[in-house]
């Protein structure tokens, strides 16, 4: 596959912003003449580094500096990671990295998450927080065949951040940085190589050139390290341009040789859940459907997921005329494939649903397998899809299927998941009970139609998430316009704030979303509706003579 030819520009930065921009522009042109297709500039490339400078040199985005980056990216047809600049936004200052694609479009903006506040007695005291505000999110962007994660300088000290980026499927981490002469000689290269080795990923650090006369003297020594922890390229303290090739085949080779990604004990670490939603094209050939699902699971697992969800009726066309013909016992052909895939890849799999045959009845059933391939949950669709929208759609699942009679949850390390299937999502009480039982995530494999999907699908997902301050994922089959039942598609995941984390259109796709239980608790503490509920009025939460919960 085509590789990434990365250029790291160790730039001399002075007090003249215009001169800094011209210097950066010339260096970008030189790097492009040497075949680079991804260029990275250093931290605060348009300004001297220091609290006394940030406010004076700060710009809005877009502004003078980012407009230069956009024009250069478009002119040369390259991606540019614009180091960072002091950004002014809404009366606040940030240390911000912008990324422009080869058309000159802004594709990412990362605000430094961890501010540089240190006190090393007798050697150095610095408090970025005296003038800057921290960012509040991790930032990635995608090039053809390469996913890149961003940090700025002090961010590199936080191993958790790099781990999450690797967990999200990044191949390369880039940290524009300006380490000092106190910490640089001891920590700069060590941190770069450690992040690369620990996460089996490429890591690049790009610094300003050293200016001994500056109020803040940077270490320089830009470098790139490979997934083996080997320094690919490095320089000393002066202006320079370094070049490194990001070889994704080599990255996979290293990961196969020392397979720590598969050997991690995530049950002990408490990292967030990396969820993959597989929007699968489903046809009349069951064997082909299973092979397609198997391949998609493998692809999702190569991107560092630990929970995979398939769509409703993933092994069969959807419709009463198909359910009996495609129905299986559990364990049957479809669930055996799920079990083997879960064990092989060491992930949990929510097996969408299949038509299940049991005791002379048919059910629409979701099975869940843990990372050892063991069946840990089985949910039968509780609310059958019986509707009549005159002139548009009439459907009665109850003509062939029987309803389930229980709610279903399962536990992963540090995350409790509640299950529903399609029409179940319309019943707010079900989601409320799951939240009351301590679920962090609700997953609904579903196949909404072209009548209700465009209006209700996203709305219901966001409503369930916001009302219950919980993560919600809906995973659909891909749309097939020739099918007797045409699914809407548009799989998505929503966070506890009601924000869409990931979504797609109607075609086959794999979506990825991070389920961060700490963020869930943060949202619940900010708007504490769980503590403010008037359960004395609702009758939902306390046991009564009629057995309501």
Short mmCIF file of C-alpha atoms in Angstrom, two decimals, residues 157-465:
data_model
loop_
_atom_site.label_atom_id
_atom_site.label_comp_id
_atom_site.label_asym_id
_atom_site.label_seq_id
_atom_site.Cartn_x
_atom_site.Cartn_y
_atom_site.Cartn_z
CA UNK A 157 4.09 12.60 29.07
CA UNK A 158 0.67 11.00 29.47
CA UNK A 159 0.89 7.37 28.44
CA UNK A 160 -2.89 6.97 28.65
CA UNK A 161 -3.40 9.43 25.79
CA UNK A 162 -1.12 7.49 23.46
CA UNK A 163 -2.77 4.23 24.52
CA UNK A 164 -6.19 5.58 23.62
CA UNK A 165 -4.94 6.76 20.24
CA UNK A 166 -3.48 3.32 19.54
CA UNK A 167 -6.75 1.81 20.76
CA UNK A 168 -8.56 3.99 18.21
CA UNK A 169 -6.52 2.50 15.37
CA UNK A 170 -3.87 5.20 14.86
CA UNK A 171 -0.71 4.26 12.97
CA UNK A 172 1.22 7.46 13.72
CA UNK A 173 1.29 9.96 16.59
CA UNK A 174 2.70 13.44 15.99
CA UNK A 175 3.63 15.75 18.87
CA UNK A 176 4.82 19.25 18.01
CA UNK A 177 6.77 20.14 21.14
CA UNK A 178 9.20 22.57 22.72
CA UNK A 179 10.92 20.76 25.58
CA UNK A 180 13.29 22.86 27.67
CA UNK A 181 17.00 22.42 28.34
CA UNK A 182 16.11 21.09 31.79
CA UNK A 183 13.95 18.15 30.73
CA UNK A 184 14.82 17.72 27.06
CA UNK A 185 18.20 15.96 27.36
CA UNK A 186 16.80 13.38 29.79
CA UNK A 187 13.23 12.84 28.60
CA UNK A 188 12.64 13.91 24.97
CA UNK A 189 13.98 10.88 23.12
CA UNK A 190 13.01 8.48 25.90
CA UNK A 191 9.35 9.51 25.80
CA UNK A 192 9.25 9.30 22.01
CA UNK A 193 10.66 5.79 21.92
CA UNK A 194 8.55 4.66 24.89
CA UNK A 195 5.29 5.80 23.28
CA UNK A 196 6.28 4.04 20.05
CA UNK A 197 7.33 0.79 21.70
CA UNK A 198 4.49 0.56 24.22
CA UNK A 199 1.84 1.06 21.55
CA UNK A 200 3.62 -0.48 18.54
CA UNK A 201 3.08 2.71 16.59
CA UNK A 202 5.11 5.37 14.78
CA UNK A 203 5.79 8.50 16.86
CA UNK A 204 7.23 11.83 15.71
CA UNK A 205 8.28 14.82 17.82
CA UNK A 206 9.02 18.11 16.09
CA UNK A 207 10.62 21.02 17.96
CA UNK A 208 11.64 24.58 17.20
CA UNK A 209 15.36 25.05 16.60
CA UNK A 210 17.29 26.18 19.66
CA UNK A 211 17.85 29.90 20.24
CA UNK A 212 20.26 30.44 23.13
CA UNK A 213 19.20 34.11 23.36
CA UNK A 214 15.49 33.38 23.80
CA UNK A 215 13.73 33.78 27.15
CA UNK A 216 12.71 30.11 26.81
CA UNK A 217 15.46 27.97 25.29
CA UNK A 218 14.17 24.88 23.51
CA UNK A 219 16.04 21.60 23.28
CA UNK A 220 15.49 20.94 19.56
CA UNK A 221 16.44 17.38 18.56
CA UNK A 222 13.32 16.55 16.51
CA UNK A 223 13.02 12.83 15.81
CA UNK A 224 10.81 9.97 14.64
CA UNK A 225 10.65 6.47 16.14
CA UNK A 226 9.26 3.27 14.63
CA UNK A 227 7.01 0.62 16.27
CA UNK A 228 10.10 -1.32 17.40
CA UNK A 229 11.19 1.73 19.44
CA UNK A 230 14.06 2.44 17.05
CA UNK A 231 14.95 6.04 16.16
CA UNK A 232 14.36 6.35 12.41
CA UNK A 233 15.72 9.85 12.04
CA UNK A 234 16.89 12.63 14.36
CA UNK A 235 18.76 15.91 14.35
CA UNK A 236 20.58 18.21 16.77
CA UNK A 237 19.60 21.71 17.88
CA UNK A 238 19.79 23.76 14.65
CA UNK A 239 17.29 24.36 11.85
CA UNK A 240 16.75 21.20 9.83
CA UNK A 241 14.24 19.12 7.90
CA UNK A 242 14.01 15.41 8.69
CA UNK A 243 12.36 12.75 6.55
CA UNK A 244 10.87 9.43 7.67
CA UNK A 245 8.83 6.77 5.90
CA UNK A 246 5.76 5.44 7.71
CA UNK A 247 5.49 1.82 6.59
CA UNK A 248 2.19 0.29 7.66
CA UNK A 249 3.19 -3.19 6.52
CA UNK A 250 6.14 -3.04 8.91
CA UNK A 251 3.86 -1.82 11.69
CA UNK A 252 1.60 -4.87 11.25
CA UNK A 253 4.67 -7.13 11.10
CA UNK A 254 5.83 -5.85 14.50
CA UNK A 255 2.35 -6.27 15.98
CA UNK A 256 2.25 -9.88 14.80
CA UNK A 257 5.72 -10.69 16.14
CA UNK A 258 5.04 -9.39 19.65
CA UNK A 259 1.22 -9.48 19.89
CA UNK A 260 0.75 -7.34 22.99
CA UNK A 261 -2.43 -5.81 21.54
CA UNK A 262 -4.10 -9.21 21.80
CA UNK A 263 -2.43 -10.09 25.10
CA UNK A 264 -3.55 -7.03 27.05
CA UNK A 265 -5.52 -7.74 30.24
CA UNK A 266 -8.15 -5.08 29.66
CA UNK A 267 -10.16 -6.66 32.46
CA UNK A 268 -7.60 -5.16 34.85
CA UNK A 269 -6.69 -1.81 33.29
CA UNK A 270 -9.98 0.08 33.23
CA UNK A 271 -9.46 1.65 29.81
CA UNK A 272 -12.51 2.70 27.83
CA UNK A 273 -14.42 0.35 25.55
CA UNK A 274 -13.64 0.64 21.83
CA UNK A 275 -16.86 -0.24 20.01
CA UNK A 276 -17.22 -1.20 16.35
CA UNK A 277 -20.62 -1.09 14.63
CA UNK A 278 -20.69 -3.20 11.47
CA UNK A 279 -23.27 -2.03 8.94
CA UNK A 280 -23.39 -5.17 6.82
CA UNK A 281 -24.90 -5.86 3.40
CA UNK A 282 -27.19 -8.88 3.87
CA UNK A 283 -28.46 -11.04 1.02
CA UNK A 284 -30.26 -14.31 0.38
CA UNK A 285 -27.16 -16.52 0.72
CA UNK A 286 -26.68 -17.34 4.40
CA UNK A 287 -23.17 -18.71 3.90
CA UNK A 288 -22.12 -15.52 2.09
CA UNK A 289 -23.66 -13.41 4.86
CA UNK A 290 -21.64 -15.26 7.50
CA UNK A 291 -18.41 -14.94 5.52
CA UNK A 292 -19.05 -11.23 5.05
CA UNK A 293 -19.68 -10.79 8.78
CA UNK A 294 -16.57 -12.81 9.63
CA UNK A 295 -14.40 -10.63 7.36
CA UNK A 296 -15.87 -7.42 8.77
CA UNK A 297 -15.24 -8.60 12.34
CA UNK A 298 -11.61 -9.30 11.43
CA UNK A 299 -11.25 -5.85 9.89
CA UNK A 300 -12.78 -4.17 12.94
CA UNK A 301 -10.47 -6.09 15.26
CA UNK A 302 -7.42 -4.90 13.32
CA UNK A 303 -8.42 -1.39 14.46
CA UNK A 304 -8.09 -2.19 18.14
CA UNK A 305 -11.71 -2.75 19.17
CA UNK A 306 -12.80 -4.85 22.12
CA UNK A 307 -16.55 -4.85 21.44
CA UNK A 308 -18.12 -5.54 18.03
CA UNK A 309 -21.83 -5.27 17.16
CA UNK A 310 -23.58 -6.67 14.08
CA UNK A 311 -27.00 -5.62 12.70
CA UNK A 312 -30.43 -7.12 13.21
CA UNK A 313 -30.97 -10.40 11.31
CA UNK A 314 -27.42 -10.33 9.97
CA UNK A 315 -27.58 -13.87 8.53
CA UNK A 316 -30.89 -13.56 6.65
CA UNK A 317 -33.01 -11.20 4.59
CA UNK A 318 -35.53 -9.41 6.80
CA UNK A 319 -39.15 -10.48 6.43
CA UNK A 320 -41.77 -12.91 7.67
CA UNK A 321 -41.34 -14.96 4.51
CA UNK A 322 -37.68 -15.60 5.42
CA UNK A 323 -37.58 -16.12 9.18
CA UNK A 324 -38.61 -19.78 9.27
CA UNK A 325 -36.31 -20.83 6.42
CA UNK A 326 -33.23 -19.13 7.93
CA UNK A 327 -33.97 -19.94 11.57
CA UNK A 328 -31.43 -21.90 13.64
CA UNK A 329 -31.13 -23.36 17.05
CA UNK A 330 -28.52 -21.88 19.35
CA UNK A 331 -25.78 -23.15 19.00
CA UNK A 332 -26.09 -23.32 15.22
CA UNK A 333 -24.10 -22.29 12.19
CA UNK A 334 -24.32 -18.53 12.77
CA UNK A 335 -23.64 -18.49 16.50
CA UNK A 336 -20.75 -20.94 16.12
CA UNK A 337 -19.12 -18.48 13.73
CA UNK A 338 -19.61 -15.68 16.27
CA UNK A 339 -18.14 -17.76 19.10
CA UNK A 340 -15.08 -18.71 17.06
CA UNK A 341 -14.51 -15.12 15.92
CA UNK A 342 -14.79 -13.79 19.48
CA UNK A 343 -12.29 -16.35 20.76
CA UNK A 344 -9.90 -15.90 17.81
CA UNK A 345 -9.74 -12.12 18.10
CA UNK A 346 -10.16 -11.85 21.88
CA UNK A 347 -13.15 -9.49 21.67
CA UNK A 348 -16.75 -9.37 22.82
CA UNK A 349 -19.26 -9.76 19.97
CA UNK A 350 -22.89 -8.65 20.04
CA UNK A 351 -24.22 -10.87 17.28
CA UNK A 352 -26.88 -8.53 15.94
CA UNK A 353 -29.76 -10.94 15.76
CA UNK A 354 -30.78 -14.11 13.97
CA UNK A 355 -34.10 -15.91 13.57
CA UNK A 356 -33.95 -18.47 16.40
CA UNK A 357 -35.93 -21.72 16.49
CA UNK A 358 -36.71 -23.08 19.94
CA UNK A 359 -39.48 -25.45 21.07
CA UNK A 360 -41.55 -24.99 17.95
CA UNK A 361 -41.43 -21.19 18.18
CA UNK A 362 -39.40 -18.55 16.34
CA UNK A 363 -37.71 -15.61 18.05
CA UNK A 364 -35.65 -12.62 16.88
CA UNK A 365 -32.62 -13.25 19.05
CA UNK A 366 -29.36 -11.48 19.84
CA UNK A 367 -26.47 -13.54 21.23
CA UNK A 368 -23.37 -12.14 22.92
CA UNK A 369 -20.02 -13.92 23.15
CA UNK A 370 -17.15 -12.88 25.42
CA UNK A 371 -13.47 -12.68 24.52
CA UNK A 372 -13.08 -16.40 25.25
CA UNK A 373 -15.90 -17.32 22.86
CA UNK A 374 -18.37 -18.14 25.64
CA UNK A 375 -22.06 -17.28 25.31
CA UNK A 376 -22.69 -14.66 28.02
CA UNK A 377 -26.08 -13.23 27.01
CA UNK A 378 -29.12 -14.00 24.86
CA UNK A 379 -31.77 -11.36 24.25
CA UNK A 380 -35.03 -12.12 22.49
CA UNK A 381 -36.75 -9.11 20.95
CA UNK A 382 -39.32 -8.02 23.51
CA UNK A 383 -41.47 -5.67 21.46
CA UNK A 384 -42.42 -7.16 18.10
CA UNK A 385 -42.60 -4.88 15.07
CA UNK A 386 -46.34 -4.69 14.41
CA UNK A 387 -47.28 -1.42 12.70
CA UNK A 388 -49.73 -0.04 10.15
CA UNK A 389 -48.89 3.32 8.56
CA UNK A 390 -51.65 3.68 5.93
CA UNK A 391 -50.37 3.96 2.39
CA UNK A 392 -46.77 3.48 3.48
CA UNK A 393 -46.00 0.33 5.45
CA UNK A 394 -47.80 -2.51 7.19
CA UNK A 395 -45.78 -5.17 8.98
CA UNK A 396 -46.61 -7.75 11.67
CA UNK A 397 -43.61 -9.61 13.06
CA UNK A 398 -46.06 -11.39 15.34
CA UNK A 399 -47.35 -13.31 12.30
CA UNK A 400 -44.22 -15.48 12.58
CA UNK A 401 -42.22 -14.50 15.67
CA UNK A 402 -42.82 -14.79 19.39
CA UNK A 403 -41.71 -12.07 21.82
CA UNK A 404 -39.03 -12.39 24.44
CA UNK A 405 -40.05 -11.85 28.03
CA UNK A 406 -37.01 -10.38 29.79
CA UNK A 407 -34.48 -7.58 29.72
CA UNK A 408 -30.89 -8.62 29.08
CA UNK A 409 -27.57 -7.18 30.23
CA UNK A 410 -24.00 -8.39 30.27
CA UNK A 411 -20.85 -7.16 31.92
CA UNK A 412 -17.52 -6.36 30.31
CA UNK A 413 -14.58 -5.16 32.40
CA UNK A 414 -15.69 -1.74 33.73
CA UNK A 415 -18.75 -1.54 31.46
CA UNK A 416 -22.29 -2.88 31.75
CA UNK A 417 -24.24 -3.22 28.50
CA UNK A 418 -28.00 -3.44 27.97
CA UNK A 419 -29.52 -5.02 24.86
CA UNK A 420 -32.55 -4.28 22.72
CA UNK A 421 -33.50 -5.13 19.15
CA UNK A 422 -34.87 -2.54 16.74
CA UNK A 423 -38.49 -1.80 17.80
CA UNK A 424 -37.41 -2.16 21.45
CA UNK A 425 -35.78 1.28 21.14
CA UNK A 426 -39.20 2.94 20.91
CA UNK A 427 -39.98 2.02 24.51
CA UNK A 428 -38.43 4.60 26.80
CA UNK A 429 -39.25 2.55 29.89
CA UNK A 430 -36.93 -0.24 28.76
CA UNK A 431 -33.97 2.12 28.44
CA UNK A 432 -34.84 3.73 31.79
CA UNK A 433 -34.77 0.35 33.49
CA UNK A 434 -31.43 -0.49 31.91
CA UNK A 435 -29.99 2.81 33.15
CA UNK A 436 -31.47 2.11 36.59
CA UNK A 437 -29.70 -1.27 36.56
CA UNK A 438 -26.35 0.49 36.09
CA UNK A 439 -25.80 0.11 32.35
CA UNK A 440 -23.26 2.39 30.71
CA UNK A 441 -24.11 1.45 27.12
CA UNK A 442 -27.25 0.31 25.29
CA UNK A 443 -26.89 -1.48 21.96
CA UNK A 444 -29.84 -1.95 19.62
CA UNK A 445 -29.25 -3.95 16.44
CA UNK A 446 -32.07 -2.66 14.24
CA UNK A 447 -33.49 -2.48 10.73
CA UNK A 448 -35.70 0.59 10.54
CA UNK A 449 -37.47 1.07 7.20
CA UNK A 450 -37.56 3.94 4.74
CA UNK A 451 -40.85 5.23 6.18
CA UNK A 452 -39.84 5.67 9.82
CA UNK A 453 -36.04 5.66 9.59
CA UNK A 454 -35.44 9.16 8.19
CA UNK A 455 -37.60 10.74 10.91
CA UNK A 456 -37.20 8.54 13.99
CA UNK A 457 -33.91 6.57 13.88
CA UNK A 458 -31.45 9.27 14.94
CA UNK A 459 -34.01 11.00 17.15
CA UNK A 460 -34.66 7.84 19.17
CA UNK A 461 -30.95 7.09 19.59
CA UNK A 462 -30.22 10.59 20.86
CA UNK A 463 -33.32 10.69 23.05
CA UNK A 464 -32.45 7.42 24.79
CA UNK A 465 -28.89 8.64 25.35
#
